[in-house]
mmCIF file of C-alpha atoms in Angstrom:
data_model
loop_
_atom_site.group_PDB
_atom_site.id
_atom_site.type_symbol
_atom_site.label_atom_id
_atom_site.label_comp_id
_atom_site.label_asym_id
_atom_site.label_seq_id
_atom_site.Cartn_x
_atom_site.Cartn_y
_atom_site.Cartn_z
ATOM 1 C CA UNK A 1 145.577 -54.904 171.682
ATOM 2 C CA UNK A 2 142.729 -52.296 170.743
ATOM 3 C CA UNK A 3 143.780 -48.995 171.848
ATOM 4 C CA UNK A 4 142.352 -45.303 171.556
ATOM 5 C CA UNK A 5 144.203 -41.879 171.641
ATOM 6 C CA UNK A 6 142.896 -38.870 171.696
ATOM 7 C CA UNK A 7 144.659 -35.321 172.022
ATOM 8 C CA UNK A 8 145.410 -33.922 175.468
ATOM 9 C CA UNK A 9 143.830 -31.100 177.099
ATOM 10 C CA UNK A 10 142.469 -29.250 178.464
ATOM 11 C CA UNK A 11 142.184 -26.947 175.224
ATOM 12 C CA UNK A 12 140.245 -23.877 176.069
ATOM 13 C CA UNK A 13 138.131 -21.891 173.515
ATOM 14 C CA UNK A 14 136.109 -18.736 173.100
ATOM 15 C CA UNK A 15 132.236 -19.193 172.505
ATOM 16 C CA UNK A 16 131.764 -19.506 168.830
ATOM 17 C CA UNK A 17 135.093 -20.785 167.994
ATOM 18 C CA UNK A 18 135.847 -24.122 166.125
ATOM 19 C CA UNK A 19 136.553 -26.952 167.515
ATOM 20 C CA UNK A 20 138.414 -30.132 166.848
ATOM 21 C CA UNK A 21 139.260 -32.924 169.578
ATOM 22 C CA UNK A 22 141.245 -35.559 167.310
ATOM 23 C CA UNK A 23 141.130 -39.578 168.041
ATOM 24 C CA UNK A 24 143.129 -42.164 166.320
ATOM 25 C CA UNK A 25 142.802 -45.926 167.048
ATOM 26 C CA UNK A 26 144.198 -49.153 166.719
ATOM 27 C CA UNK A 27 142.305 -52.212 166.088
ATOM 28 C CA UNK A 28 142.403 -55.869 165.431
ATOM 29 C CA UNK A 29 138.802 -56.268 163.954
ATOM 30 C CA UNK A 30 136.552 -53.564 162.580
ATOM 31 C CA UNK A 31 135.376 -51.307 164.993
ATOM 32 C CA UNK A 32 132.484 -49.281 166.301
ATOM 33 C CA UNK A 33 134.058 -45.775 167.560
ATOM 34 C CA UNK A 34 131.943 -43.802 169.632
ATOM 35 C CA UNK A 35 132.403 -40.360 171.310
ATOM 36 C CA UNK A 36 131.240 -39.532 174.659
ATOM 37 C CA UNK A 37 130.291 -35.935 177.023
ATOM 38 C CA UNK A 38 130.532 -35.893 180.429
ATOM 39 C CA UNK A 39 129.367 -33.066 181.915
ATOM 40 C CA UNK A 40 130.672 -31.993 185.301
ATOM 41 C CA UNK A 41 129.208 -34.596 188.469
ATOM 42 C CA UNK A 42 127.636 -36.281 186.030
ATOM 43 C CA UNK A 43 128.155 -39.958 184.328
ATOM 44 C CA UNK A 44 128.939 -40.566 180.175
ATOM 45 C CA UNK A 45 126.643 -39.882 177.610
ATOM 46 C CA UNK A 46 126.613 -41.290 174.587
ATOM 47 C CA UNK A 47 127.080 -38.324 172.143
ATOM 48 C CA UNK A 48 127.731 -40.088 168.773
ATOM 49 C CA UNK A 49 128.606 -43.300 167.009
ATOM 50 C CA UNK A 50 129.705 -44.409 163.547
ATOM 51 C CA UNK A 51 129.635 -48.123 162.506
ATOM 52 C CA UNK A 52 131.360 -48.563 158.957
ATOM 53 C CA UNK A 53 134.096 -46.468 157.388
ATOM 54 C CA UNK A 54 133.210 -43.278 155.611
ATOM 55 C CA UNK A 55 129.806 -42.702 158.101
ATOM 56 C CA UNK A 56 129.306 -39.693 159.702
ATOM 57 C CA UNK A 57 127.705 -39.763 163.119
ATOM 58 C CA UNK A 58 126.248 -36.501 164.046
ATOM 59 C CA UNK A 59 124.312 -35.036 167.262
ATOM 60 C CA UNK A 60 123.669 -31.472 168.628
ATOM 61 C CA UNK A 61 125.943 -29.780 166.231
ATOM 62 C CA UNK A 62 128.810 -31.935 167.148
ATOM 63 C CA UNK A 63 130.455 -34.560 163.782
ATOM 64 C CA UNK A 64 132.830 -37.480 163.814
ATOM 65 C CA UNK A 65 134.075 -38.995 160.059
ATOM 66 C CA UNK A 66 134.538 -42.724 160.435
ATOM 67 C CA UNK A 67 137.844 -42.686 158.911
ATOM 68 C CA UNK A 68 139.630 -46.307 157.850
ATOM 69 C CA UNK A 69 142.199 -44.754 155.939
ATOM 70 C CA UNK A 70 143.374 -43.062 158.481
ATOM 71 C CA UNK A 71 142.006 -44.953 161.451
ATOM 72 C CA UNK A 72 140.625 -41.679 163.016
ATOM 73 C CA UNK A 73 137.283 -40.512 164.698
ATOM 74 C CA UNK A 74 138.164 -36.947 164.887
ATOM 75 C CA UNK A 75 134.975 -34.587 166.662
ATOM 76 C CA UNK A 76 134.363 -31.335 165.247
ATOM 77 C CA UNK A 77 131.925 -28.745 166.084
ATOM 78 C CA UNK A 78 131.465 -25.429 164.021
ATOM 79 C CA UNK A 79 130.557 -23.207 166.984
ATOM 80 C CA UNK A 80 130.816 -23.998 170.426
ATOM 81 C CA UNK A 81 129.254 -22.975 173.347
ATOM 82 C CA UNK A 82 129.850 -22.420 177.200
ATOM 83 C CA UNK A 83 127.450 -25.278 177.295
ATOM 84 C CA UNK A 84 129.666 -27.592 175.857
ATOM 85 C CA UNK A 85 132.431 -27.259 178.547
ATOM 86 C CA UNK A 86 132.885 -30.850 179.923
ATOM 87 C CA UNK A 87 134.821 -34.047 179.401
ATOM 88 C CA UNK A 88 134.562 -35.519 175.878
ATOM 89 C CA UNK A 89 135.823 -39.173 175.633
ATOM 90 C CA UNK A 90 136.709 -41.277 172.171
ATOM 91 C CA UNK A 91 136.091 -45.440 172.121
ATOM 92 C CA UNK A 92 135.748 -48.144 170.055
ATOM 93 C CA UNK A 93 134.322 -51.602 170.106
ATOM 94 C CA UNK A 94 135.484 -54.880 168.146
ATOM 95 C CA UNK A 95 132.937 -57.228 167.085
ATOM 96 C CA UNK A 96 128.833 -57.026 166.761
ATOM 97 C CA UNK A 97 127.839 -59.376 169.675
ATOM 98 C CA UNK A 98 128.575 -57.174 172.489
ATOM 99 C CA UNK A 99 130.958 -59.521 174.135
ATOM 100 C CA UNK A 100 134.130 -57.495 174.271
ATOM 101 C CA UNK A 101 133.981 -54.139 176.176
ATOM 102 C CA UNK A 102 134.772 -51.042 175.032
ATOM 103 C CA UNK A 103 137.825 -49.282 174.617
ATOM 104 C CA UNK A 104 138.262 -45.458 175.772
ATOM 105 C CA UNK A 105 140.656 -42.723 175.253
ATOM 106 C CA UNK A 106 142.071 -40.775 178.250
ATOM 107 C CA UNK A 107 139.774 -38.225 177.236
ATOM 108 C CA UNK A 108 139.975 -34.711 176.727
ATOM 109 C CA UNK A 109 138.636 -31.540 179.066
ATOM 110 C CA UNK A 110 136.979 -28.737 177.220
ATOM 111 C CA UNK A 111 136.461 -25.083 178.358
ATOM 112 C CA UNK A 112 134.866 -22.907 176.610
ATOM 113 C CA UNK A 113 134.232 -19.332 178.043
ATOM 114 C CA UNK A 114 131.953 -16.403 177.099
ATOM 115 C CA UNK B 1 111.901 -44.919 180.985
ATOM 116 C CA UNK B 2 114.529 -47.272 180.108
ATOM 117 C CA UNK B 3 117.495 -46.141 182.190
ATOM 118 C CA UNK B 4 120.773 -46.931 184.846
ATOM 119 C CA UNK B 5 120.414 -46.195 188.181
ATOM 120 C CA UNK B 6 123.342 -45.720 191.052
ATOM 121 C CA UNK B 7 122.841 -45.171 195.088
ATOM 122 C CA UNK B 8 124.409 -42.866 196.830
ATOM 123 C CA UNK B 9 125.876 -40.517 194.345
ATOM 124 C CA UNK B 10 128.035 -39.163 197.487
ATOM 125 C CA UNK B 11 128.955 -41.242 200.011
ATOM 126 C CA UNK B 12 132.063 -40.832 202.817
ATOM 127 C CA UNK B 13 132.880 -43.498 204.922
ATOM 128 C CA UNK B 14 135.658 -44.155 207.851
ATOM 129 C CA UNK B 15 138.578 -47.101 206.554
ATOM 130 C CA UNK B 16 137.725 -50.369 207.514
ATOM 131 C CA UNK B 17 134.201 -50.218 206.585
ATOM 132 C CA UNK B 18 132.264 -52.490 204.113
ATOM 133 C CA UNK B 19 130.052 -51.035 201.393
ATOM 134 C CA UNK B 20 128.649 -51.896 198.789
ATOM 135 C CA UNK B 21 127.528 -49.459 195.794
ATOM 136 C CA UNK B 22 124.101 -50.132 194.209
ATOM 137 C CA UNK B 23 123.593 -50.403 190.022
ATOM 138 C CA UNK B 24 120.094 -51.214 188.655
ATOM 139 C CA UNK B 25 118.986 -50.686 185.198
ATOM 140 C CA UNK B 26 115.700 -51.397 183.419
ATOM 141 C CA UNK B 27 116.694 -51.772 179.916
ATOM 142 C CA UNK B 28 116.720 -55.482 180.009
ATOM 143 C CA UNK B 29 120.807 -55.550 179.078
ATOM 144 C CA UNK B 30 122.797 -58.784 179.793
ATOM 145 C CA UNK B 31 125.917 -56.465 180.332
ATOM 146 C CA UNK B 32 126.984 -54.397 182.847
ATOM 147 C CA UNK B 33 130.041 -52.972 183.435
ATOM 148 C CA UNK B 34 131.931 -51.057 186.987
ATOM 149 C CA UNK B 35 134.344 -48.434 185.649
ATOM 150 C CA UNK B 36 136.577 -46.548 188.221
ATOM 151 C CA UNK B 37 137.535 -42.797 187.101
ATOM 152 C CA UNK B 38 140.766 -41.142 188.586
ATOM 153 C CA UNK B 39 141.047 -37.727 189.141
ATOM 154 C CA UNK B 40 143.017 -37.024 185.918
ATOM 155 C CA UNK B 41 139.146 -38.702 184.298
ATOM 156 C CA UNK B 42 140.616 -41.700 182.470
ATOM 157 C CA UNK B 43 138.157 -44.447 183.288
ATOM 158 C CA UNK B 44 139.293 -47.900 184.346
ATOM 159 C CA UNK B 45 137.672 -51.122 183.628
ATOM 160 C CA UNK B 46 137.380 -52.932 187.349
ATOM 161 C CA UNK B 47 134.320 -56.194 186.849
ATOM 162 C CA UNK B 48 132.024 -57.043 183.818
ATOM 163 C CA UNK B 49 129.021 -59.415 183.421
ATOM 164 C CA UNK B 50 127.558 -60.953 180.528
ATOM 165 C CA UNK B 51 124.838 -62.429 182.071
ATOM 166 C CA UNK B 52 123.214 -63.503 185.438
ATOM 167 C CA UNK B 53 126.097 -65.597 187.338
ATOM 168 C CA UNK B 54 128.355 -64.176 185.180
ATOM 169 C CA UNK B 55 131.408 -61.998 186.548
ATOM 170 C CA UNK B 56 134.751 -61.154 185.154
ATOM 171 C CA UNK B 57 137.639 -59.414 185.716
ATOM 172 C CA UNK B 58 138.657 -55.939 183.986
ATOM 173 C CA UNK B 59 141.726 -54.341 183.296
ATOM 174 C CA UNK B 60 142.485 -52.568 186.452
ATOM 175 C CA UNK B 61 143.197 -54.896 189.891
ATOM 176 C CA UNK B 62 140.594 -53.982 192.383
ATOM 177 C CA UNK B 63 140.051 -55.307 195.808
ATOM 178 C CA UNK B 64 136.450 -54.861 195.511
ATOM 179 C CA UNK B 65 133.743 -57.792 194.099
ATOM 180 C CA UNK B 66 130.570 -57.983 192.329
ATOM 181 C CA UNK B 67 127.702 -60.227 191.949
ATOM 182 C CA UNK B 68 124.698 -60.464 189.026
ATOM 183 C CA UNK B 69 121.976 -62.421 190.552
ATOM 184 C CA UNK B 70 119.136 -60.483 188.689
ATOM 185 C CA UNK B 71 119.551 -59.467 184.704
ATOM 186 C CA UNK B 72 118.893 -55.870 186.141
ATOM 187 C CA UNK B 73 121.555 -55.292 189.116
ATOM 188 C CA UNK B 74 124.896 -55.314 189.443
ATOM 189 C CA UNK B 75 125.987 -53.963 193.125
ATOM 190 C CA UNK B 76 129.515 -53.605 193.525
ATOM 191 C CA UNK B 77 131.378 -54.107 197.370
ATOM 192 C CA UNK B 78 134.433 -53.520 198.700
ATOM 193 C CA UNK B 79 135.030 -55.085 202.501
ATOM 194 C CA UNK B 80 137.019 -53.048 204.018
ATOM 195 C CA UNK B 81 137.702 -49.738 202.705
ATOM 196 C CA UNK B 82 140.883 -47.724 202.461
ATOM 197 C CA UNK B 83 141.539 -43.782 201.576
ATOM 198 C CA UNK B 84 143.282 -45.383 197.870
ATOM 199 C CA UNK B 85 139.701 -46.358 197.213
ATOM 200 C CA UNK B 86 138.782 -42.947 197.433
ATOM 201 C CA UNK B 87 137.704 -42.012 193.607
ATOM 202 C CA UNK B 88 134.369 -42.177 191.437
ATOM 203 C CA UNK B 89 132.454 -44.987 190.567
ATOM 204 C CA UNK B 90 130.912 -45.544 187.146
ATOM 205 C CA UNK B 91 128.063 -48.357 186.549
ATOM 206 C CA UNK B 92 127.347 -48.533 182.498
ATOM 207 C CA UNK B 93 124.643 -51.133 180.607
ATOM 208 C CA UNK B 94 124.823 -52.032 176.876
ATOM 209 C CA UNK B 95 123.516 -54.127 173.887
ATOM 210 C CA UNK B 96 125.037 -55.463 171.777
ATOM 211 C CA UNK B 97 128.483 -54.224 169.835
ATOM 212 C CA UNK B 98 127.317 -50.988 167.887
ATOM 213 C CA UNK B 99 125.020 -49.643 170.398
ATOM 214 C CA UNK B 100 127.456 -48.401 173.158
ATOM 215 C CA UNK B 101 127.112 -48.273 176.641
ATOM 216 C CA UNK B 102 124.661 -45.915 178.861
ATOM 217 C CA UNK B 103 125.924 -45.317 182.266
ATOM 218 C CA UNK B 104 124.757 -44.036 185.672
ATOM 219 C CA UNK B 105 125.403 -40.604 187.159
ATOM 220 C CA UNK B 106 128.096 -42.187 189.042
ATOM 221 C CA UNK B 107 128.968 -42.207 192.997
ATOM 222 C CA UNK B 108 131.903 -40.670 194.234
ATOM 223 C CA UNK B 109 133.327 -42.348 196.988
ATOM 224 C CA UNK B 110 135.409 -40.966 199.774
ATOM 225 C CA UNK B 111 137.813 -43.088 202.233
ATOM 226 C CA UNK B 112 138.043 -41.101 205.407
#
């Protein structure tokens, strides 16, 4: 079946430091892959999404490559900040009509301190 | 504003009670979706709907039940609670297949 795995945490980073949380999948169709935040006491927010291979989905400094090649959704930031200390979840969803539900990764705890 | 609503975000109730978690969004979605999130934060699928009077199953067994009456809620109930219930309750809405899901803030349930 369709599956998502995404590297354990928690990881733990200084402010400013790069970041990379990586996701691989495994799918029967052609998936959308998402990546999620959830911040603490708080439910999921959507934080970006890629459709086709090769797009780049992008939001508040944060990147994931749609990679087919590889099958990976990796999420990179360039400089992180205590702000983004929370939950951060990979998925993916077969088909365009909605009708199967999506697929998440355990996800992955980030700290980052001052 | 479009957007997914849950009551109470806290709620702690004695075993052997019934309740039933409220989910009501205004986005007009046919599907809705009741995740459960364990303590370690992997999320687990418990009931989906496609539809009004539709209701189905998810990955994880759950002694709790749902019902979609109206496009726009989606309560979830469990009859007679137990402290293994105790755990966080996600409600989530979405389009069709490359517009994800948005979810509620979430209630977090405790089984006294």
């Amino acid at each position: 079946g369709d599956s998502v795995t995404q590297m354990e945490g928690p990881v733990t980073l200084s402010e400013e430091a790069f970041l990379t949380i990586n996701c691989t999948y495994t799918a029967t169709g052609y998936p959308s892959l998402f990546w999620y935040v959830q911040y603490p006491g708080e439910g999921l927010q959507l934080l970006l999404k890629a459709t086709k291979a090769d797009d780049k989905g992008s939001n508040k400094g944060f990147e994931a490559t749609y990679r087919k090649e590889t099958t990976s959704f990796h999420l990179e930031k360039g400089s992180v900040q205590v702000s983004d200390s929370a939950v951060y979840f990979c998925a993916l969803r077969v088909g365009n009509s909605g009708n199967t539900p999506l697929v998440f990764g355990k996800g992955t705890r980030l700290s980052v301190i001052a | 504003e479009a957007d997914i609503y849950q009551t109470p975000r806290y709620l702690v109730i004695g075993t052997g009670k019934k309740i039933t978690l409220e989910c009501s969004q205004t986005m007009g979605h046919d599907k809705m979706y009741w995740y459960q999130q364990d303590p370690g934060m992997e999320l687990h699928l418990i009931h989906y709907s496609y539809g009004v009077n539709s209701t189905e199953k998810g990955d994880l067994s759950s002694e709790s039940t749902v019902s979609r009456i109206r496009t726009e809620h989606f309560p979830l109930t469990l009859e007679s609670a137990r402290p293994s219930h105790t755990s966080q309750y996600l409600c989530a809405s979405g389009g069709q297949g490359s517009s994800g899901y948005t979810f509620g803030s979430g209630t977090r349930l405790t089984v006294v």
